[in-house]
GROMACS .gro file of C-alpha atoms in nm:
model
  443
    1MET     CA    1   0.000   0.000   0.000
    2SER     CA    2   0.129   0.347  -0.085
    3SER     CA    3  -0.079   0.559   0.149
    4MET     CA    4  -0.385   0.575   0.368
    5ARG     CA    5  -0.618   0.850   0.480
    6VAL     CA    6  -0.719   0.903   0.841
    7LEU     CA    7  -1.075   1.003   0.923
    8THR     CA    8  -0.981   1.339   1.068
    9GLY     CA    9  -0.689   1.574   1.013
   10ARG     CA   10  -0.450   1.586   0.717
   11PRO     CA   11  -0.372   1.282   0.499
   12MET     CA   12  -0.103   1.056   0.634
   13SER     CA   13   0.176   0.910   0.424
   14ARG     CA   14   0.263   0.541   0.435
   15ARG     CA   15   0.589   0.628   0.610
   16ALA     CA   16   0.418   0.841   0.876
   17PHE     CA   17   0.151   0.575   0.927
   18ILE     CA   18   0.413   0.308   0.992
   19GLN     CA   19   0.607   0.534   1.228
   20ARG     CA   20   0.301   0.631   1.430
   21THR     CA   21   0.152   0.283   1.458
   22ALA     CA   22   0.491   0.145   1.558
   23ALA     CA   23   0.520   0.414   1.822
   24ALA     CA   24   0.176   0.314   1.948
   25GLY     CA   25   0.297  -0.042   2.002
   26VAL     CA   26   0.129  -0.213   1.708
   27GLY     CA   27   0.323  -0.530   1.625
   28LEU     CA   28   0.459  -0.591   1.276
   29SER     CA   29   0.218  -0.874   1.201
   30ALA     CA   30  -0.081  -0.669   1.315
   31LEU     CA   31   0.051  -0.371   1.124
   32GLY     CA   32   0.081  -0.580   0.808
   33ALA     CA   33  -0.276  -0.703   0.841
   34LEU     CA   34  -0.403  -0.351   0.903
   35MET     CA   35  -0.221  -0.215   0.598
   36ALA     CA   36  -0.348  -0.498   0.380
   37SER     CA   37  -0.704  -0.403   0.472
   38CYS     CA   38  -0.656  -0.043   0.359
   39ALA     CA   39  -0.672   0.113   0.012
   40ASP     CA   40  -0.561  -0.064  -0.304
   41ASP     CA   41  -0.183  -0.118  -0.316
   42ASP     CA   42  -0.167   0.003  -0.675
   43GLY     CA   43  -0.328   0.339  -0.607
   44PRO     CA   44  -0.537   0.493  -0.887
   45ASP     CA   45  -0.649   0.253  -1.161
   46ARG     CA   46  -0.464   0.404  -1.457
   47PRO     CA   47  -0.148   0.357  -1.664
   48LEU     CA   48   0.176   0.499  -1.530
   49THR     CA   49   0.134   0.877  -1.544
   50PRO     CA   50   0.451   1.088  -1.517
   51ALA     CA   51   0.438   1.467  -1.510
   52PHE     CA   52   0.737   1.633  -1.680
   53TYR     CA   53   0.853   1.991  -1.642
   54ASP     CA   54   0.791   2.127  -1.992
   55TRP     CA   55   1.156   2.214  -2.060
   56ILE     CA   56   1.242   1.842  -2.038
   57LEU     CA   57   0.978   1.756  -2.296
   58SER     CA   58   1.108   2.028  -2.526
   59LEU     CA   59   1.475   1.925  -2.505
   60PHE     CA   60   1.465   1.546  -2.479
   61PRO     CA   61   1.299   1.272  -2.689
   62THR     CA   62   1.105   1.175  -2.378
   63GLN     CA   63   0.784   1.083  -2.557
   64ALA     CA   64   0.966   0.867  -2.813
   65VAL     CA   65   1.158   0.682  -2.541
   66SER     CA   66   0.838   0.634  -2.340
   67ASP     CA   67   0.664   0.497  -2.649
   68SER     CA   68   0.945   0.242  -2.691
   69TRP     CA   69   0.889   0.100  -2.343
   70ASP     CA   70   0.692  -0.223  -2.331
   71GLN     CA   71   0.428  -0.083  -2.095
   72GLU     CA   72   0.174   0.196  -2.134
   73VAL     CA   73   0.284   0.543  -2.022
   74ASN     CA   74   0.064   0.852  -2.016
   75VAL     CA   75   0.319   1.136  -2.042
   76GLN     CA   76   0.184   1.472  -1.925
   77THR     CA   77   0.317   1.822  -1.874
   78ALA     CA   78   0.358   1.920  -1.509
   79PRO     CA   79   0.157   2.223  -1.388
   80VAL     CA   80   0.466   2.407  -1.269
   81GLU     CA   81   0.618   2.742  -1.356
   82GLY     CA   82   0.900   2.913  -1.177
   83PHE     CA   83   0.941   2.605  -0.956
   84GLY     CA   84   0.584   2.632  -0.821
   85ILE     CA   85   0.456   2.317  -0.648
   86GLU     CA   86   0.120   2.451  -0.530
   87ARG     CA   87  -0.088   2.204  -0.735
   88PHE     CA   88   0.107   1.907  -0.601
   89VAL     CA   89   0.070   2.021  -0.242
   90ALA     CA   90  -0.301   2.097  -0.280
   91GLU     CA   91  -0.368   1.748  -0.415
   92GLY     CA   92  -0.158   1.590  -0.141
   93GLU     CA   93  -0.366   1.766   0.123
   94GLU     CA   94  -0.667   1.589  -0.025
   95GLY     CA   95  -0.489   1.253  -0.019
   96GLU     CA   96  -0.471   1.222  -0.398
   97SER     CA   97  -0.247   1.281  -0.697
   98THR     CA   98  -0.326   1.317  -1.066
   99TRP     CA   99   0.023   1.186  -1.144
  100ASP     CA  100   0.251   0.908  -1.021
  101ILE     CA  101   0.588   1.084  -1.052
  102TYR     CA  102   0.714   1.436  -1.115
  103VAL     CA  103   1.018   1.450  -1.343
  104GLY     CA  104   1.176   1.792  -1.305
  105MET     CA  105   1.235   1.810  -0.931
  106THR     CA  106   1.568   1.955  -0.819
  107PRO     CA  107   1.679   1.855  -0.468
  108PHE     CA  108   1.789   2.198  -0.351
  109VAL     CA  109   1.491   2.371  -0.511
  110GLU     CA  110   1.174   2.201  -0.389
  111MET     CA  111   1.247   1.848  -0.268
  112ALA     CA  112   1.255   1.929   0.104
  113ALA     CA  113   0.931   2.126   0.075
  114LEU     CA  114   0.759   1.834  -0.100
  115ILE     CA  115   0.884   1.596   0.168
  116ASP     CA  116   0.775   1.829   0.447
  117ALA     CA  117   0.426   1.850   0.295
  118GLY     CA  118   0.400   1.472   0.269
  119VAL     CA  119   0.364   1.495  -0.110
  120ILE     CA  120   0.646   1.257  -0.205
  121GLU     CA  121   0.783   0.941  -0.045
  122PRO     CA  122   1.116   0.755  -0.066
  123TRP     CA  123   1.208   0.547  -0.369
  124ASP     CA  124   1.401   0.292  -0.161
  125PRO     CA  125   1.128   0.021  -0.134
  126TYR     CA  126   1.071   0.024  -0.510
  127LEU     CA  127   1.418   0.047  -0.666
  128ALA     CA  128   1.565  -0.276  -0.800
  129ASP     CA  129   1.849  -0.411  -0.590
  130GLY     CA  130   2.176  -0.232  -0.659
  131VAL     CA  131   2.042   0.034  -0.897
  132ALA     CA  132   2.131   0.324  -0.668
  133ASP     CA  133   2.482   0.181  -0.633
  134THR     CA  134   2.540   0.246  -1.003
  135TRP     CA  135   2.475   0.622  -0.973
  136VAL     CA  136   2.752   0.882  -0.953
  137PRO     CA  137   2.822   0.899  -0.576
  138SER     CA  138   2.776   1.275  -0.545
  139VAL     CA  139   2.447   1.253  -0.735
  140ARG     CA  140   2.322   0.976  -0.507
  141ALA     CA  141   2.420   1.180  -0.201
  142GLU     CA  142   2.225   1.477  -0.334
  143ALA     CA  143   1.919   1.256  -0.397
  144THR     CA  144   1.927   1.131  -0.037
  145TYR     CA  145   1.751   1.313   0.244
  146ASP     CA  146   1.731   1.190   0.601
  147GLY     CA  147   1.893   0.864   0.494
  148GLN     CA  148   1.644   0.780   0.219
  149ILE     CA  149   1.635   0.841  -0.158
  150TYR     CA  150   1.366   1.092  -0.251
  151SER     CA  151   1.486   1.180  -0.601
  152HIS     CA  152   1.549   0.938  -0.885
  153PRO     CA  153   1.811   1.136  -1.084
  154PHE     CA  154   1.738   1.213  -1.449
  155ASP     CA  155   2.053   1.413  -1.523
  156SER     CA  156   2.283   1.671  -1.366
  157SER     CA  157   2.377   2.028  -1.449
  158ILE     CA  158   2.722   2.158  -1.361
  159VAL     CA  159   2.829   2.522  -1.360
  160ALA     CA  160   3.126   2.551  -1.594
  161ALA     CA  161   3.324   2.813  -1.783
  162GLY     CA  162   3.262   2.867  -2.150
  163TRP     CA  163   3.441   3.106  -2.381
  164HIS     CA  164   3.451   3.214  -2.743
  165GLY     CA  165   3.792   3.106  -2.870
  166GLY     CA  166   3.766   3.332  -3.175
  167LEU     CA  167   3.700   3.649  -2.976
  168VAL     CA  168   3.962   3.558  -2.719
  169ALA     CA  169   4.225   3.502  -2.991
  170ALA     CA  170   4.129   3.830  -3.159
  171ALA     CA  171   4.207   4.002  -2.828
  172GLY     CA  172   4.556   3.849  -2.824
  173LEU     CA  173   4.473   3.594  -2.551
  174ASP     CA  174   4.508   3.216  -2.537
  175PRO     CA  175   4.193   3.074  -2.704
  176ASP     CA  176   4.235   2.727  -2.554
  177HIS     CA  177   4.275   2.806  -2.185
  178ALA     CA  178   4.050   3.004  -1.956
  179PRO     CA  179   4.199   3.240  -1.697
  180PRO     CA  180   4.239   3.031  -1.378
  181THR     CA  181   4.158   3.303  -1.123
  182TRP     CA  182   3.877   3.556  -1.103
  183ASP     CA  183   4.129   3.840  -1.112
  184GLU     CA  184   4.274   3.707  -1.438
  185TRP     CA  185   3.925   3.635  -1.576
  186ILE     CA  186   3.820   3.996  -1.521
  187ALA     CA  187   4.150   4.132  -1.656
  188SER     CA  188   4.119   3.916  -1.969
  189ALA     CA  189   3.758   4.026  -2.016
  190ARG     CA  190   3.873   4.387  -1.998
  191GLN     CA  191   4.139   4.316  -2.259
  192VAL     CA  192   3.870   4.177  -2.491
  193MET     CA  193   3.679   4.502  -2.458
  194ASP     CA  194   3.985   4.726  -2.491
  195SER     CA  195   4.096   4.542  -2.805
  196GLY     CA  196   3.759   4.588  -2.970
  197ALA     CA  197   3.719   4.212  -3.020
  198ALA     CA  198   3.375   4.226  -2.855
  199PRO     CA  199   3.168   4.495  -2.686
  200PHE     CA  200   3.162   4.303  -2.357
  201GLY     CA  201   3.431   4.091  -2.200
  202ALA     CA  202   3.219   3.857  -1.995
  203THR     CA  203   2.865   3.772  -1.891
  204PHE     CA  204   2.688   3.565  -1.628
  205ASP     CA  205   2.343   3.463  -1.505
  206ALA     CA  206   2.243   3.688  -1.214
  207ASN     CA  207   2.022   3.427  -1.043
  208GLY     CA  208   2.202   3.346  -0.718
  209TRP     CA  209   2.222   2.971  -0.761
  210ARG     CA  210   2.397   3.026  -1.096
  211SER     CA  211   2.633   3.308  -0.995
  212LEU     CA  212   2.665   3.395  -0.626
  213ALA     CA  213   2.670   3.029  -0.514
  214PRO     CA  214   2.914   2.898  -0.780
  215ILE     CA  215   3.159   3.183  -0.720
  216ALA     CA  216   3.134   3.120  -0.346
  217HIS     CA  217   3.193   2.746  -0.402
  218SER     CA  218   3.505   2.828  -0.603
  219ILE     CA  219   3.638   2.993  -0.288
  220ASP     CA  220   3.497   2.758  -0.021
  221ILE     CA  221   3.235   2.484  -0.064
  222ASN     CA  222   3.137   2.503   0.304
  223VAL     CA  223   2.912   2.808   0.279
  224TYR     CA  224   2.608   2.666   0.458
  225THR     CA  225   2.469   2.690   0.808
  226ASP     CA  226   2.443   2.382   1.028
  227GLU     CA  227   2.078   2.346   0.930
  228GLY     CA  228   2.157   2.362   0.558
  229ARG     CA  229   2.068   2.717   0.463
  230PHE     CA  230   2.295   2.912   0.229
  231ASP     CA  231   2.500   3.136   0.460
  232PHE     CA  232   2.476   3.480   0.303
  233THR     CA  233   2.718   3.634   0.551
  234HIS     CA  234   2.993   3.372   0.512
  235ASP     CA  235   3.324   3.537   0.419
  236ALA     CA  236   3.339   3.343   0.091
  237VAL     CA  237   2.991   3.463  -0.007
  238ILE     CA  238   3.088   3.822   0.070
  239GLU     CA  239   3.397   3.785  -0.148
  240ALA     CA  240   3.183   3.627  -0.419
  241LEU     CA  241   2.950   3.927  -0.427
  242GLU     CA  242   3.250   4.160  -0.451
  243ILE     CA  243   3.368   3.957  -0.751
  244MET     CA  244   3.024   3.986  -0.909
  245ARG     CA  245   3.040   4.365  -0.880
  246ARG     CA  246   3.373   4.365  -1.063
  247LEU     CA  247   3.232   4.129  -1.326
  248MET     CA  248   2.954   4.375  -1.394
  249GLU     CA  249   3.213   4.629  -1.508
  250VAL     CA  250   3.301   4.403  -1.804
  251SER     CA  251   2.953   4.261  -1.871
  252ASN     CA  252   2.650   4.358  -2.077
  253PRO     CA  253   2.459   4.645  -1.909
  254ASP     CA  254   2.138   4.439  -1.871
  255VAL     CA  255   2.315   4.150  -1.695
  256LEU     CA  256   2.097   4.192  -1.384
  257GLY     CA  257   1.776   4.178  -1.585
  258GLN     CA  258   1.508   3.920  -1.520
  259GLY     CA  259   1.464   3.622  -1.750
  260ALA     CA  260   1.174   3.606  -1.991
  261THR     CA  261   1.025   3.277  -1.863
  262ASP     CA  262   0.972   3.079  -1.542
  263ALA     CA  263   0.923   3.382  -1.320
  264GLY     CA  264   1.251   3.533  -1.437
  265ALA     CA  265   1.460   3.218  -1.396
  266ASN     CA  266   1.517   3.132  -1.761
  267VAL     CA  267   1.593   3.294  -2.099
  268THR     CA  268   1.814   3.544  -1.918
  269PRO     CA  269   2.011   3.838  -2.068
  270ASP     CA  270   2.346   3.657  -2.047
  271GLU     CA  271   2.223   3.402  -2.301
  272GLY     CA  272   2.152   3.670  -2.558
  273ALA     CA  273   2.492   3.833  -2.506
  274PHE     CA  274   2.681   3.507  -2.554
  275ALA     CA  275   2.461   3.384  -2.840
  276GLY     CA  276   2.509   3.715  -3.019
  277GLU     CA  277   2.892   3.685  -2.990
  278LYS     CA  278   2.898   4.005  -2.786
  279ALA     CA  279   3.076   3.860  -2.480
  280ALA     CA  280   3.385   3.639  -2.478
  281TYR     CA  281   3.382   3.474  -2.133
  282TYR     CA  282   3.081   3.310  -1.970
  283PHE     CA  283   3.002   3.087  -1.677
  284LYS     CA  284   2.673   2.909  -1.623
  285HIS     CA  285   2.542   2.553  -1.613
  286ALA     CA  286   2.682   2.400  -1.929
  287PHE     CA  287   2.350   2.414  -2.115
  288GLY     CA  288   2.407   2.790  -2.145
  289PRO     CA  289   2.737   2.810  -2.335
  290ILE     CA  290   2.674   2.491  -2.533
  291ASN     CA  291   2.335   2.595  -2.665
  292MET     CA  292   2.409   2.964  -2.707
  293SER     CA  293   2.722   2.882  -2.909
  294SER     CA  294   2.508   2.680  -3.153
  295LYS     CA  295   2.378   3.017  -3.276
  296TRP     CA  296   2.725   3.145  -3.368
  297ALA     CA  297   2.850   3.171  -3.723
  298ASP     CA  298   3.114   2.913  -3.626
  299PRO     CA  299   3.017   2.708  -3.317
  300SER     CA  300   3.356   2.533  -3.321
  301HIS     CA  301   3.494   2.839  -3.139
  302LEU     CA  302   3.333   2.720  -2.815
  303ARG     CA  303   3.569   2.613  -2.538
  304LEU     CA  304   3.466   2.467  -2.201
  305GLY     CA  305   3.650   2.427  -1.872
  306ALA     CA  306   3.641   2.485  -1.499
  307ILE     CA  307   3.526   2.815  -1.354
  308PRO     CA  308   3.797   3.035  -1.201
  309THR     CA  309   3.889   3.039  -0.834
  310VAL     CA  310   4.097   3.260  -0.602
  311PRO     CA  311   4.451   3.190  -0.480
  312GLY     CA  312   4.418   2.923  -0.212
  313GLY     CA  313   4.051   2.870  -0.295
  314SER     CA  314   3.871   2.536  -0.311
  315GLY     CA  315   3.846   2.538  -0.691
  316GLY     CA  316   3.493   2.404  -0.653
  317THR     CA  317   3.176   2.472  -0.842
  318VAL     CA  318   2.803   2.400  -0.813
  319PHE     CA  319   2.603   2.113  -0.957
  320TRP     CA  320   2.243   2.011  -0.920
  321SER     CA  321   2.045   1.718  -1.050
  322THR     CA  322   1.706   1.711  -1.211
  323GLY     CA  323   1.521   1.408  -1.083
  324ALA     CA  324   1.186   1.246  -1.027
  325GLY     CA  325   0.980   1.262  -0.711
  326LEU     CA  326   0.749   0.970  -0.628
  327PHE     CA  327   0.405   1.098  -0.529
  328THR     CA  328   0.280   0.956  -0.200
  329TYR     CA  329  -0.077   0.941  -0.329
  330GLY     CA  330   0.007   0.823  -0.679
  331GLY     CA  331   0.022   0.463  -0.790
  332ASN     CA  332   0.221   0.223  -1.010
  333LYS     CA  333   0.524   0.265  -0.784
  334GLU     CA  334   0.730  -0.041  -0.876
  335GLN     CA  335   0.651   0.034  -1.240
  336ALA     CA  336   0.759   0.395  -1.188
  337ALA     CA  337   1.099   0.280  -1.063
  338GLU     CA  338   1.139   0.051  -1.364
  339TYR     CA  339   1.037   0.331  -1.599
  340MET     CA  340   1.283   0.583  -1.455
  341HIS     CA  341   1.567   0.333  -1.488
  342TYR     CA  342   1.465   0.260  -1.847
  343LEU     CA  343   1.429   0.629  -1.934
  344THR     CA  344   1.760   0.738  -1.784
  345SER     CA  345   1.951   0.442  -1.929
  346HIS     CA  346   1.829   0.503  -2.284
  347GLU     CA  347   2.090   0.603  -2.542
  348ASP     CA  348   1.857   0.857  -2.704
  349ILE     CA  349   1.844   1.051  -2.377
  350HIS     CA  350   2.223   1.031  -2.346
  351ARG     CA  351   2.270   1.155  -2.701
  352ALA     CA  352   2.044   1.452  -2.628
  353ASP     CA  353   2.259   1.529  -2.323
  354VAL     CA  354   2.617   1.483  -2.443
  355GLY     CA  355   2.601   1.393  -2.810
  356ASN     CA  356   2.818   1.560  -3.073
  357GLN     CA  357   2.524   1.679  -3.281
  358GLY     CA  358   2.398   2.037  -3.260
  359GLY     CA  359   2.159   2.162  -2.995
  360VAL     CA  360   2.243   1.917  -2.719
  361VAL     CA  361   2.158   1.991  -2.358
  362GLY     CA  362   2.501   1.961  -2.199
  363GLN     CA  363   2.381   1.784  -1.886
  364LEU     CA  364   2.526   1.464  -1.743
  365GLN     CA  365   2.354   1.127  -1.706
  366PRO     CA  366   2.358   0.981  -1.352
  367TYR     CA  367   2.520   0.638  -1.396
  368GLN     CA  368   2.883   0.603  -1.290
  369THR     CA  369   2.885   0.258  -1.449
  370ILE     CA  370   2.796   0.405  -1.790
  371TRP     CA  371   3.062   0.676  -1.758
  372ASN     CA  372   3.314   0.401  -1.683
  373GLU     CA  373   3.206   0.211  -1.994
  374TRP     CA  374   3.234   0.525  -2.207
  375ARG     CA  375   3.584   0.597  -2.081
  376ALA     CA  376   3.693   0.246  -2.173
  377ASN     CA  377   3.522   0.259  -2.512
  378PRO     CA  378   3.391   0.607  -2.606
  379PRO     CA  379   3.089   0.590  -2.839
  380SER     CA  380   3.128   0.766  -3.171
  381TRP     CA  381   2.843   1.007  -3.093
  382LEU     CA  382   2.991   1.135  -2.763
  383ALA     CA  383   3.087   1.504  -2.757
  384SER     CA  384   3.453   1.589  -2.707
  385TRP     CA  385   3.377   1.794  -2.394
  386ALA     CA  386   3.169   1.529  -2.215
  387PHE     CA  387   3.447   1.388  -1.997
  388ALA     CA  388   3.575   1.736  -1.909
  389LEU     CA  389   3.236   1.824  -1.764
  390GLN     CA  390   3.199   1.491  -1.588
  391ASP     CA  391   3.543   1.528  -1.432
  392GLN     CA  392   3.428   1.849  -1.268
  393LEU     CA  393   3.174   1.657  -1.059
  394GLY     CA  394   3.472   1.556  -0.845
  395ARG     CA  395   3.524   1.924  -0.755
  396ALA     CA  396   3.160   2.025  -0.749
  397SER     CA  397   2.923   2.036  -0.455
  398ALA     CA  398   2.545   2.043  -0.459
  399ILE     CA  399   2.360   2.331  -0.304
  400HIS     CA  400   2.233   2.189   0.024
  401THR     CA  401   1.877   2.064   0.037
  402HIS     CA  402   1.664   2.275   0.269
  403VAL     CA  403   1.300   2.378   0.289
  404ALA     CA  404   1.408   2.733   0.199
  405GLY     CA  405   1.522   2.584  -0.133
  406VAL     CA  406   1.549   2.817  -0.426
  407THR     CA  407   1.327   3.065  -0.241
  408GLN     CA  408   1.617   3.188  -0.031
  409PHE     CA  409   1.796   3.304  -0.345
  410GLN     CA  410   1.483   3.467  -0.484
  411ILE     CA  411   1.413   3.653  -0.160
  412GLY     CA  412   1.775   3.754  -0.109
  413ARG     CA  413   1.849   3.877  -0.459
  414PRO     CA  414   1.691   4.226  -0.440
  415HIS     CA  415   1.889   4.289  -0.122
  416TRP     CA  416   2.234   4.177  -0.238
  417GLU     CA  417   2.184   4.358  -0.568
  418THR     CA  418   2.178   4.688  -0.380
  419TYR     CA  419   2.556   4.644  -0.353
  420LEU     CA  420   2.590   4.556  -0.722
  421THR     CA  421   2.400   4.870  -0.821
  422GLY     CA  422   2.587   5.095  -0.577
  423GLU     CA  423   2.292   5.170  -0.349
  424VAL     CA  424   2.475   5.006  -0.057
  425SER     CA  425   2.847   5.058  -0.006
  426THR     CA  426   2.956   4.719   0.126
  427ALA     CA  427   2.883   4.362   0.026
  428ARG     CA  428   2.853   4.260   0.390
  429GLU     CA  429   2.575   4.512   0.456
  430ALA     CA  430   2.379   4.401   0.148
  431LEU     CA  431   2.419   4.032   0.229
  432GLN     CA  432   2.318   4.084   0.593
  433ALA     CA  433   1.998   4.241   0.461
  434ALA     CA  434   1.949   3.942   0.233
  435LYS     CA  435   2.000   3.701   0.523
  436ASP     CA  436   1.758   3.890   0.745
  437ALA     CA  437   1.491   3.894   0.474
  438VAL     CA  438   1.526   3.521   0.408
  439LEU     CA  439   1.499   3.434   0.777
  440ALA     CA  440   1.198   3.661   0.816
  441GLU     CA  441   1.011   3.489   0.532
  442THR     CA  442   1.123   3.127   0.570
  443ALA     CA  443   1.186   3.078   0.943
   0.00000   0.00000   0.00000
């Protein structure tokens, strides 16, 4: 059985039901009999029904792969925008779910909130033996919360450096190597501008999880409080914001502008600057430089590598995984686990991620075993940069999972940007204001 509903109060998940009946002294045999007498084990009588964030459906051959599976799948678009989970939570409060899984969940963004609301449950009872052992260790760790796996990884995004080798060479700089420190990155970007090779030397995505956090990780990956919140007043975060202010001096003037979709999160101004060959240096999750460079007159000018650091810094970066949450009040749970393994193991999905054709996503599939096979015998369709990105997972750290999730960055951004725009004189003052605002709204 996946869940039950009590007669009064909010719906209770299977996990909570077991915990509470055990605490009340109900024996295992009695508990088993009681559970067997409850609702149908299979949940709603329907084919497996996954809900996908629409960007996944637009970038991956998800429908085609689902159609090739030997069981019926009713693929639907998830009712989410800007990471909103209101529909999922509202259904969970009624003890029901229109869907069985949500593919598009990011652990640091909304996973803890979905767990806290009782909307999703662990995958552990349904995964085939040993499947989780084949995942990239850091990805598995990110998918695990309170000792259980709540996210079945689909793929991972890693924040990397990208640069336009043609523009860099035209400025008299090395087109095949990125500046290793932020000081050198900014100096090289200024040289691009001074030479006239491009109107802007560099660009970046102003959303905090794509800029403030990665820069901070490059200095020190331990920028979190004991409870898992992003620590806005950590020394490395303060230094990161100071670096961002210097980056703005060599970036497109609208770099702080909101994105055009997903409540400002996507289709951001940096993408237009890099796609238009107006900025030479760029850091973002690899989808950004890879896909924006496909719009260049000569996409072969793209180079990829690690983001800069500071002398004595950690040399780290940020990664996050997109995964699937298993709805507590959905059904078809063993089938859902089989489907996710099939979907994420399929070569067509891998080709869309790291193939050498145009328009690939630039994200990384979750299986360490498959990466090992590719290293021993690289497939002909694998992009030349695939291993370079995968190697960076060893230096990357996930943003910690916390109920504040992505919200802490959205709340904090208007406050830390007062330093970037010159309204506040010190980074520390602006970030203290950000921290205070986040605590006030998410405590």
